[in-house]
């Protein structure tokens, strides 16, 4: 009797060993394994082989756990028939003795299932999660050896599974990631709640994910706000412009802004002046880098790094220049606004009581993400000024207002028929009711 019980428990432990090994290998951090592998640790190299071939590894696990469970169940059945059934048959109760076969098998099945769930699943998995990398390194040589021993069966199982899954459009396991983007975001959120990550770290990671979905049009500086140099103007006026604006690079045009000739580096001008050389703007120009509005900024950043360009000229589908974008603009999408000693103007200025002075050139998305000001989104506009013009369906005048559900916008300043500054007032319920009553009285 004892030999049956010992063997059943041993094979349950074997099943638990494979179940725990699966969790250990799958959850082991690849970065740590790479570090150990570079350090020359043999077990780390073996573990990496298992992680790089998940189909083969999971087939190995399934064979091991299935064999352990199957043998434990067979031994349990033999134990029920040879040991338990005679005991139940001897019970002096007619119906119990009559159904001794099913009762003995059912009783042993319940006990074996309970022990299997406890020692074959729950306990091994829980213990492994304490330090999965250490366990994974320890079991990887044995897992790899077992996978080689059962290679014929593993190849057969893997091939059969892929044949069955193919009609359903399911890719092999190697084509699927262990962790999705949304799962990473949830893990970061959980880490923030537990104090592992700070809010800044969470925002950076979210910004990196969003970085791949943003187009150039959303981050560019509109052409109306671009400080450009006219190659047709006198040198003195251009030097004055460069010294006043204090930018490092300027787009240079001839006749009109759509005729961009190149990019002028301020340092090239000052080097020539310092060396008392003649400043010839045309000779100092560098080739312009033109890009479409629809280009994703993740692709643009890669191109700018390869070509060593810090400024790109943005054009629309008609070839008209619509703005510029710099590497700083791209990096600000990840780390937030970057200001230097020459940036004296802030795009949003609080003047108290829920009231702000806002430069109309600010992007609607930036107002929402950085300042909590939500506006209806539309492909017809990107900036606050564009929203105002689109809503009013005309070029506004100073003092005109727009009242939304939660805020009031007042045009403070116009520059060349363009909205320059706007006062944004957050409204409470009482203010909204007063506004509505005034509107009713006006209509009356």
GROMACS .gro file of C-alpha atoms in nm:
model
  444
    1UNK     CA    1   0.000   0.000   0.000
    2UNK     CA    2   0.274   0.248   0.097
    3UNK     CA    3   0.463   0.196  -0.228
    4UNK     CA    4   0.151   0.307  -0.421
    5UNK     CA    5   0.111   0.621  -0.210
    6UNK     CA    6   0.480   0.712  -0.238
    7UNK     CA    7   0.485   0.664  -0.616
    8UNK     CA    8   0.162   0.864  -0.664
    9UNK     CA    9   0.307   1.153  -0.462
   10UNK     CA   10   0.640   1.134  -0.649
   11UNK     CA   11   0.472   1.164  -0.990
   12UNK     CA   12   0.254   1.448  -0.863
   13UNK     CA   13   0.574   1.626  -0.758
   14UNK     CA   14   0.719   1.560  -1.105
   15UNK     CA   15   0.412   1.727  -1.258
   16UNK     CA   16   0.457   2.015  -1.014
   17UNK     CA   17   0.823   2.044  -1.111
   18UNK     CA   18   0.734   2.097  -1.476
   19UNK     CA   19   0.451   2.340  -1.390
   20UNK     CA   20   0.684   2.546  -1.172
   21UNK     CA   21   0.958   2.535  -1.436
   22UNK     CA   22   0.717   2.678  -1.692
   23UNK     CA   23   0.637   2.978  -1.472
   24UNK     CA   24   1.005   3.029  -1.387
   25UNK     CA   25   1.127   3.034  -1.747
   26UNK     CA   26   0.840   3.245  -1.883
   27UNK     CA   27   0.860   3.512  -1.610
   28UNK     CA   28   1.241   3.526  -1.588
   29UNK     CA   29   1.360   3.874  -1.689
   30UNK     CA   30   1.544   3.868  -2.021
   31UNK     CA   31   1.761   4.166  -1.923
   32UNK     CA   32   1.899   3.979  -1.622
   33UNK     CA   33   1.955   3.665  -1.828
   34UNK     CA   34   2.143   3.867  -2.092
   35UNK     CA   35   2.367   4.013  -1.821
   36UNK     CA   36   2.444   3.669  -1.677
   37UNK     CA   37   2.503   3.529  -2.026
   38UNK     CA   38   2.756   3.803  -2.104
   39UNK     CA   39   2.923   3.722  -1.772
   40UNK     CA   40   2.984   3.369  -1.904
   41UNK     CA   41   2.730   3.178  -1.693
   42UNK     CA   42   2.653   2.853  -1.881
   43UNK     CA   43   2.307   2.803  -1.729
   44UNK     CA   44   2.207   3.149  -1.854
   45UNK     CA   45   2.294   3.049  -2.212
   46UNK     CA   46   2.085   2.734  -2.176
   47UNK     CA   47   1.795   2.933  -2.034
   48UNK     CA   48   1.815   3.179  -2.324
   49UNK     CA   49   1.788   2.887  -2.569
   50UNK     CA   50   1.463   2.782  -2.400
   51UNK     CA   51   1.320   3.135  -2.408
   52UNK     CA   52   1.410   3.182  -2.775
   53UNK     CA   53   1.216   2.869  -2.873
   54UNK     CA   54   0.890   2.891  -2.672
   55UNK     CA   55   0.708   2.637  -2.892
   56UNK     CA   56   0.961   2.367  -2.814
   57UNK     CA   57   0.981   2.464  -2.447
   58UNK     CA   58   0.603   2.461  -2.392
   59UNK     CA   59   0.573   2.127  -2.570
   60UNK     CA   60   0.841   1.993  -2.332
   61UNK     CA   61   0.644   2.123  -2.032
   62UNK     CA   62   0.320   1.968  -2.157
   63UNK     CA   63   0.486   1.630  -2.207
   64UNK     CA   64   0.637   1.638  -1.859
   65UNK     CA   65   0.320   1.747  -1.677
   66UNK     CA   66   0.099   1.510  -1.877
   67UNK     CA   67   0.327   1.214  -1.806
   68UNK     CA   68   0.336   1.296  -1.435
   69UNK     CA   69  -0.043   1.334  -1.410
   70UNK     CA   70  -0.112   1.027  -1.626
   71UNK     CA   71   0.115   0.797  -1.424
   72UNK     CA   72  -0.021   0.934  -1.095
   73UNK     CA   73  -0.378   0.865  -1.214
   74UNK     CA   74  -0.290   0.512  -1.333
   75UNK     CA   75  -0.127   0.434  -0.999
   76UNK     CA   76  -0.427   0.588  -0.823
   77UNK     CA   77  -0.660   0.359  -1.020
   78UNK     CA   78  -0.452   0.054  -0.931
   79UNK     CA   79  -0.449   0.164  -0.566
   80UNK     CA   80  -0.829   0.202  -0.576
   81UNK     CA   81  -0.884  -0.144  -0.723
   82UNK     CA   82  -0.629  -0.339  -0.518
   83UNK     CA   83  -0.636  -0.160  -0.182
   84UNK     CA   84  -0.947   0.057  -0.143
   85UNK     CA   85  -1.209  -0.166  -0.309
   86UNK     CA   86  -1.158  -0.467  -0.075
   87UNK     CA   87  -1.192  -0.233   0.223
   88UNK     CA   88  -1.519  -0.085   0.092
   89UNK     CA   89  -1.651  -0.431  -0.004
   90UNK     CA   90  -1.604  -0.542   0.355
   91UNK     CA   91  -1.838  -0.270   0.482
   92UNK     CA   92  -2.153  -0.446   0.616
   93UNK     CA   93  -2.386  -0.219   0.419
   94UNK     CA   94  -2.551  -0.371   0.113
   95UNK     CA   95  -2.547  -0.071  -0.124
   96UNK     CA   96  -2.197   0.039  -0.025
   97UNK     CA   97  -2.058  -0.308  -0.092
   98UNK     CA   98  -2.257  -0.327  -0.418
   99UNK     CA   99  -2.102  -0.004  -0.552
  100UNK     CA  100  -1.755  -0.064  -0.413
  101UNK     CA  101  -1.586  -0.029  -0.756
  102UNK     CA  102  -1.711   0.322  -0.848
  103UNK     CA  103  -1.692   0.442  -0.486
  104UNK     CA  104  -1.330   0.335  -0.450
  105UNK     CA  105  -1.227   0.495  -0.781
  106UNK     CA  106  -1.424   0.814  -0.705
  107UNK     CA  107  -1.273   0.845  -0.359
  108UNK     CA  108  -0.917   0.798  -0.483
  109UNK     CA  109  -0.982   1.039  -0.775
  110UNK     CA  110  -1.098   1.314  -0.538
  111UNK     CA  111  -0.796   1.271  -0.310
  112UNK     CA  112  -0.547   1.251  -0.599
  113UNK     CA  113  -0.702   1.559  -0.766
  114UNK     CA  114  -0.680   1.757  -0.442
  115UNK     CA  115  -0.316   1.661  -0.384
  116UNK     CA  116  -0.239   1.725  -0.752
  117UNK     CA  117  -0.384   2.078  -0.743
  118UNK     CA  118  -0.202   2.151  -0.419
  119UNK     CA  119   0.142   2.000  -0.486
  120UNK     CA  120   0.129   1.985  -0.864
  121UNK     CA  121   0.012   2.343  -0.930
  122UNK     CA  122  -0.043   2.592  -0.648
  123UNK     CA  123   0.257   2.531  -0.423
  124UNK     CA  124   0.522   2.496  -0.700
  125UNK     CA  125   0.400   2.807  -0.885
  126UNK     CA  126   0.384   3.015  -0.567
  127UNK     CA  127   0.735   2.911  -0.458
  128UNK     CA  128   0.880   2.980  -0.803
  129UNK     CA  129   0.743   3.336  -0.816
  130UNK     CA  130   0.953   3.431  -0.512
  131UNK     CA  131   1.266   3.425  -0.731
  132UNK     CA  132   1.184   3.306  -1.086
  133UNK     CA  133   1.527   3.386  -1.233
  134UNK     CA  134   1.712   3.172  -0.978
  135UNK     CA  135   1.474   2.878  -1.030
  136UNK     CA  136   1.486   2.916  -1.409
  137UNK     CA  137   1.866   2.901  -1.407
  138UNK     CA  138   1.858   2.591  -1.187
  139UNK     CA  139   1.605   2.395  -1.396
  140UNK     CA  140   1.715   2.504  -1.744
  141UNK     CA  141   1.983   2.231  -1.793
  142UNK     CA  142   1.735   1.958  -1.699
  143UNK     CA  143   1.460   2.111  -1.916
  144UNK     CA  144   1.696   2.136  -2.212
  145UNK     CA  145   1.816   1.776  -2.168
  146UNK     CA  146   1.457   1.650  -2.142
  147UNK     CA  147   1.359   1.845  -2.455
  148UNK     CA  148   1.640   1.677  -2.650
  149UNK     CA  149   1.541   1.334  -2.518
  150UNK     CA  150   1.178   1.388  -2.620
  151UNK     CA  151   1.263   1.577  -2.940
  152UNK     CA  152   1.073   1.345  -3.176
  153UNK     CA  153   0.753   1.371  -2.974
  154UNK     CA  154   0.800   1.746  -2.928
  155UNK     CA  155   0.842   1.808  -3.302
  156UNK     CA  156   0.535   1.597  -3.370
  157UNK     CA  157   0.325   1.789  -3.117
  158UNK     CA  158   0.447   2.131  -3.236
  159UNK     CA  159   0.384   2.048  -3.603
  160UNK     CA  160   0.039   1.904  -3.530
  161UNK     CA  161  -0.063   2.205  -3.319
  162UNK     CA  162   0.041   2.451  -3.591
  163UNK     CA  163  -0.146   2.252  -3.858
  164UNK     CA  164  -0.464   2.261  -3.648
  165UNK     CA  165  -0.430   2.631  -3.557
  166UNK     CA  166  -0.350   2.756  -3.909
  167UNK     CA  167  -0.713   2.747  -4.041
  168UNK     CA  168  -0.816   2.966  -3.745
  169UNK     CA  169  -0.561   3.233  -3.836
  170UNK     CA  170  -0.367   3.179  -3.512
  171UNK     CA  171   0.005   3.241  -3.542
  172UNK     CA  172   0.260   3.003  -3.388
  173UNK     CA  173   0.363   3.095  -3.035
  174UNK     CA  174   0.693   3.237  -3.156
  175UNK     CA  175   0.502   3.504  -3.345
  176UNK     CA  176   0.325   3.634  -3.036
  177UNK     CA  177   0.465   3.857  -2.763
  178UNK     CA  178   0.464   3.761  -2.397
  179UNK     CA  179   0.349   4.109  -2.290
  180UNK     CA  180   0.133   4.361  -2.475
  181UNK     CA  181   0.158   4.740  -2.460
  182UNK     CA  182  -0.160   4.764  -2.253
  183UNK     CA  183  -0.027   4.506  -2.006
  184UNK     CA  184   0.290   4.711  -1.962
  185UNK     CA  185   0.082   5.024  -1.895
  186UNK     CA  186  -0.121   4.835  -1.634
  187UNK     CA  187   0.197   4.706  -1.470
  188UNK     CA  188   0.338   5.061  -1.456
  189UNK     CA  189   0.011   5.188  -1.306
  190UNK     CA  190   0.019   4.912  -1.044
  191UNK     CA  191   0.383   4.993  -0.971
  192UNK     CA  192   0.294   5.360  -0.925
  193UNK     CA  193   0.012   5.270  -0.684
  194UNK     CA  194   0.258   5.061  -0.480
  195UNK     CA  195   0.519   5.335  -0.476
  196UNK     CA  196   0.766   5.153  -0.704
  197UNK     CA  197   0.738   5.412  -0.982
  198UNK     CA  198   0.697   5.787  -0.953
  199UNK     CA  199   0.439   5.985  -1.149
  200UNK     CA  200   0.714   6.130  -1.370
  201UNK     CA  201   0.835   5.782  -1.465
  202UNK     CA  202   0.481   5.673  -1.549
  203UNK     CA  203   0.428   5.981  -1.768
  204UNK     CA  204   0.757   5.919  -1.951
  205UNK     CA  205   0.663   5.560  -2.034
  206UNK     CA  206   0.316   5.663  -2.154
  207UNK     CA  207   0.473   5.937  -2.367
  208UNK     CA  208   0.707   5.685  -2.529
  209UNK     CA  209   0.411   5.465  -2.628
  210UNK     CA  210   0.216   5.763  -2.766
  211UNK     CA  211   0.525   5.889  -2.951
  212UNK     CA  212   0.474   5.637  -3.232
  213UNK     CA  213   0.119   5.759  -3.304
  214UNK     CA  214   0.181   6.135  -3.337
  215UNK     CA  215   0.216   6.305  -3.676
  216UNK     CA  216   0.447   6.593  -3.763
  217UNK     CA  217   0.147   6.824  -3.814
  218UNK     CA  218   0.058   6.789  -3.445
  219UNK     CA  219   0.396   6.908  -3.315
  220UNK     CA  220   0.528   7.147  -3.579
  221UNK     CA  221   0.563   7.522  -3.532
  222UNK     CA  222   0.306   7.677  -3.773
  223UNK     CA  223   0.455   7.887  -4.050
  224UNK     CA  224   0.290   8.202  -3.912
  225UNK     CA  225   0.507   8.176  -3.600
  226UNK     CA  226   0.831   8.080  -3.771
  227UNK     CA  227   1.115   8.330  -3.753
  228UNK     CA  228   1.270   8.311  -4.100
  229UNK     CA  229   1.545   8.504  -4.274
  230UNK     CA  230   1.495   8.658  -4.618
  231UNK     CA  231   1.801   8.622  -4.834
  232UNK     CA  232   1.687   8.931  -5.025
  233UNK     CA  233   1.708   9.158  -4.718
  234UNK     CA  234   2.023   9.357  -4.635
  235UNK     CA  235   2.285   9.175  -4.430
  236UNK     CA  236   2.258   9.429  -4.146
  237UNK     CA  237   1.885   9.369  -4.095
  238UNK     CA  238   1.936   8.992  -4.098
  239UNK     CA  239   2.218   9.018  -3.843
  240UNK     CA  240   1.993   9.229  -3.622
  241UNK     CA  241   1.714   8.969  -3.652
  242UNK     CA  242   1.951   8.684  -3.560
  243UNK     CA  243   2.091   8.869  -3.258
  244UNK     CA  244   1.744   8.964  -3.130
  245UNK     CA  245   1.574   8.625  -3.174
  246UNK     CA  246   1.871   8.421  -3.041
  247UNK     CA  247   1.781   8.099  -3.224
  248UNK     CA  248   2.058   7.865  -3.338
  249UNK     CA  249   1.903   7.790  -3.680
  250UNK     CA  250   1.684   7.985  -3.922
  251UNK     CA  251   1.503   7.879  -4.239
  252UNK     CA  252   1.606   8.108  -4.524
  253UNK     CA  253   1.371   8.201  -4.809
  254UNK     CA  254   1.377   8.414  -5.120
  255UNK     CA  255   1.084   8.635  -5.227
  256UNK     CA  256   0.823   8.439  -5.028
  257UNK     CA  257   0.819   8.177  -4.751
  258UNK     CA  258   0.732   7.884  -4.979
  259UNK     CA  259   1.061   7.931  -5.160
  260UNK     CA  260   1.292   7.791  -4.892
  261UNK     CA  261   1.656   7.804  -5.001
  262UNK     CA  262   1.820   7.642  -4.701
  263UNK     CA  263   1.895   7.649  -4.328
  264UNK     CA  264   2.125   7.912  -4.179
  265UNK     CA  265   2.323   7.828  -3.864
  266UNK     CA  266   2.378   8.134  -3.646
  267UNK     CA  267   2.717   8.002  -3.535
  268UNK     CA  268   2.842   8.002  -3.897
  269UNK     CA  269   2.754   8.371  -3.923
  270UNK     CA  270   2.925   8.462  -3.595
  271UNK     CA  271   3.237   8.260  -3.682
  272UNK     CA  272   3.276   8.458  -4.004
  273UNK     CA  273   3.221   8.784  -3.817
  274UNK     CA  274   3.475   8.690  -3.549
  275UNK     CA  275   3.732   8.606  -3.817
  276UNK     CA  276   3.654   8.932  -4.000
  277UNK     CA  277   3.547   8.740  -4.308
  278UNK     CA  278   3.282   8.851  -4.553
  279UNK     CA  279   2.941   8.706  -4.466
  280UNK     CA  280   2.778   8.561  -4.776
  281UNK     CA  281   2.440   8.419  -4.674
  282UNK     CA  282   2.403   8.202  -4.983
  283UNK     CA  283   2.737   8.029  -4.923
  284UNK     CA  284   2.655   7.963  -4.558
  285UNK     CA  285   2.324   7.791  -4.628
  286UNK     CA  286   2.285   7.421  -4.561
  287UNK     CA  287   2.049   7.199  -4.759
  288UNK     CA  288   1.689   7.207  -4.630
  289UNK     CA  289   1.527   6.884  -4.512
  290UNK     CA  290   1.168   6.869  -4.638
  291UNK     CA  291   0.912   6.635  -4.482
  292UNK     CA  292   0.534   6.581  -4.523
  293UNK     CA  293   0.282   6.683  -4.256
  294UNK     CA  294   0.157   6.325  -4.228
  295UNK     CA  295   0.494   6.175  -4.135
  296UNK     CA  296   0.506   6.010  -3.792
  297UNK     CA  297   0.745   6.181  -3.552
  298UNK     CA  298   0.899   5.846  -3.453
  299UNK     CA  299   1.015   5.799  -3.815
  300UNK     CA  300   1.123   6.163  -3.835
  301UNK     CA  301   1.340   6.136  -3.524
  302UNK     CA  302   1.514   5.833  -3.672
  303UNK     CA  303   1.573   6.015  -4.003
  304UNK     CA  304   1.703   6.328  -3.830
  305UNK     CA  305   1.945   6.119  -3.625
  306UNK     CA  306   2.076   5.942  -3.935
  307UNK     CA  307   2.107   6.260  -4.142
  308UNK     CA  308   2.225   6.471  -3.846
  309UNK     CA  309   1.957   6.732  -3.911
  310UNK     CA  310   1.815   6.938  -3.626
  311UNK     CA  311   1.549   7.120  -3.827
  312UNK     CA  312   1.301   7.001  -4.090
  313UNK     CA  313   1.074   7.204  -4.319
  314UNK     CA  314   0.714   7.076  -4.318
  315UNK     CA  315   0.510   7.083  -4.641
  316UNK     CA  316   0.150   6.985  -4.712
  317UNK     CA  317   0.012   6.774  -4.996
  318UNK     CA  318   0.026   7.075  -5.230
  319UNK     CA  319   0.394   7.139  -5.159
  320UNK     CA  320   0.323   7.454  -4.957
  321UNK     CA  321   0.541   7.517  -4.652
  322UNK     CA  322   0.322   7.488  -4.341
  323UNK     CA  323   0.579   7.498  -4.062
  324UNK     CA  324   0.904   7.369  -3.918
  325UNK     CA  325   0.990   7.102  -3.664
  326UNK     CA  326   1.309   7.060  -3.462
  327UNK     CA  327   1.456   6.777  -3.259
  328UNK     CA  328   1.364   6.976  -2.949
  329UNK     CA  329   0.998   6.966  -3.056
  330UNK     CA  330   1.018   6.587  -3.088
  331UNK     CA  331   1.191   6.534  -2.754
  332UNK     CA  332   0.934   6.755  -2.581
  333UNK     CA  333   0.670   6.496  -2.674
  334UNK     CA  334   0.849   6.254  -2.439
  335UNK     CA  335   0.995   6.464  -2.160
  336UNK     CA  336   0.763   6.765  -2.168
  337UNK     CA  337   0.842   7.128  -2.244
  338UNK     CA  338   1.212   7.215  -2.264
  339UNK     CA  339   1.288   7.578  -2.183
  340UNK     CA  340   1.621   7.758  -2.201
  341UNK     CA  341   1.743   8.095  -2.076
  342UNK     CA  342   1.601   8.270  -2.384
  343UNK     CA  343   1.248   8.129  -2.348
  344UNK     CA  344   1.085   8.414  -2.160
  345UNK     CA  345   0.726   8.364  -2.274
  346UNK     CA  346   0.517   8.085  -2.127
  347UNK     CA  347   0.229   7.960  -2.345
  348UNK     CA  348  -0.011   7.940  -2.048
  349UNK     CA  349  -0.003   8.201  -1.769
  350UNK     CA  350  -0.227   8.172  -1.462
  351UNK     CA  351  -0.367   8.501  -1.330
  352UNK     CA  352  -0.570   8.341  -1.051
  353UNK     CA  353  -0.931   8.236  -0.985
  354UNK     CA  354  -0.927   7.973  -1.259
  355UNK     CA  355  -0.833   8.227  -1.526
  356UNK     CA  356  -0.543   8.195  -1.771
  357UNK     CA  357  -0.381   8.395  -2.048
  358UNK     CA  358  -0.305   8.149  -2.328
  359UNK     CA  359  -0.108   8.197  -2.649
  360UNK     CA  360  -0.343   8.089  -2.928
  361UNK     CA  361  -0.064   7.904  -3.110
  362UNK     CA  362  -0.053   7.630  -2.845
  363UNK     CA  363  -0.162   7.285  -2.958
  364UNK     CA  364  -0.502   7.161  -2.838
  365UNK     CA  365  -0.345   6.830  -2.735
  366UNK     CA  366  -0.083   7.007  -2.523
  367UNK     CA  367  -0.354   7.209  -2.346
  368UNK     CA  368  -0.530   6.886  -2.254
  369UNK     CA  369  -0.225   6.685  -2.148
  370UNK     CA  370  -0.025   6.959  -1.972
  371UNK     CA  371  -0.294   7.194  -1.839
  372UNK     CA  372  -0.616   6.991  -1.817
  373UNK     CA  373  -0.801   7.214  -2.067
  374UNK     CA  374  -1.020   6.996  -2.288
  375UNK     CA  375  -1.149   7.114  -2.625
  376UNK     CA  376  -1.337   6.924  -2.898
  377UNK     CA  377  -1.089   6.760  -3.134
  378UNK     CA  378  -1.121   6.796  -3.510
  379UNK     CA  379  -0.897   6.747  -3.816
  380UNK     CA  380  -0.989   7.107  -3.914
  381UNK     CA  381  -0.762   7.261  -3.650
  382UNK     CA  382  -0.467   7.181  -3.422
  383UNK     CA  383  -0.426   7.500  -3.218
  384UNK     CA  384  -0.644   7.704  -2.984
  385UNK     CA  385  -0.653   7.983  -3.242
  386UNK     CA  386  -0.769   7.737  -3.506
  387UNK     CA  387  -1.045   7.615  -3.274
  388UNK     CA  388  -1.171   7.971  -3.220
  389UNK     CA  389  -1.174   8.057  -3.592
  390UNK     CA  390  -1.345   7.726  -3.679
  391UNK     CA  391  -1.607   7.771  -3.407
  392UNK     CA  392  -1.688   8.132  -3.500
  393UNK     CA  393  -1.662   8.060  -3.875
  394UNK     CA  394  -1.497   8.399  -3.923
  395UNK     CA  395  -1.185   8.596  -3.834
  396UNK     CA  396  -1.261   8.719  -3.481
  397UNK     CA  397  -1.210   9.063  -3.337
  398UNK     CA  398  -1.061   9.149  -3.000
  399UNK     CA  399  -1.313   9.100  -2.720
  400UNK     CA  400  -1.521   8.829  -2.891
  401UNK     CA  401  -1.611   8.537  -2.663
  402UNK     CA  402  -1.697   8.169  -2.693
  403UNK     CA  403  -1.872   7.995  -2.402
  404UNK     CA  404  -1.831   7.619  -2.368
  405UNK     CA  405  -1.979   7.384  -2.108
  406UNK     CA  406  -1.702   7.448  -1.858
  407UNK     CA  407  -1.508   7.753  -1.977
  408UNK     CA  408  -1.526   8.089  -2.151
  409UNK     CA  409  -1.276   8.202  -2.414
  410UNK     CA  410  -1.215   8.571  -2.481
  411UNK     CA  411  -0.997   8.692  -2.769
  412UNK     CA  412  -0.749   8.939  -2.618
  413UNK     CA  413  -0.514   9.012  -2.905
  414UNK     CA  414  -0.509   8.977  -3.284
  415UNK     CA  415  -0.191   8.998  -3.496
  416UNK     CA  416  -0.228   9.022  -3.874
  417UNK     CA  417  -0.578   8.868  -3.870
  418UNK     CA  418  -0.447   8.585  -3.653
  419UNK     CA  419  -0.559   8.513  -3.297
  420UNK     CA  420  -0.258   8.578  -3.074
  421UNK     CA  421  -0.371   8.573  -2.709
  422UNK     CA  422  -0.683   8.431  -2.544
  423UNK     CA  423  -0.821   8.458  -2.192
  424UNK     CA  424  -0.951   8.121  -2.067
  425UNK     CA  425  -1.188   8.126  -1.769
  426UNK     CA  426  -1.306   7.806  -1.602
  427UNK     CA  427  -1.673   7.842  -1.513
  428UNK     CA  428  -1.855   7.695  -1.214
  429UNK     CA  429  -2.224   7.601  -1.216
  430UNK     CA  430  -2.332   7.936  -1.069
  431UNK     CA  431  -2.146   8.129  -1.339
  432UNK     CA  432  -2.296   7.913  -1.611
  433UNK     CA  433  -2.650   7.972  -1.483
  434UNK     CA  434  -2.588   8.349  -1.471
  435UNK     CA  435  -2.462   8.343  -1.830
  436UNK     CA  436  -2.771   8.153  -1.943
  437UNK     CA  437  -3.005   8.397  -1.767
  438UNK     CA  438  -2.825   8.689  -1.935
  439UNK     CA  439  -2.862   8.518  -2.272
  440UNK     CA  440  -3.237   8.471  -2.212
  441UNK     CA  441  -3.280   8.837  -2.112
  442UNK     CA  442  -3.089   8.947  -2.421
  443UNK     CA  443  -3.312   8.737  -2.648
  444UNK     CA  444  -3.621   8.879  -2.478
   0.00000   0.00000   0.00000
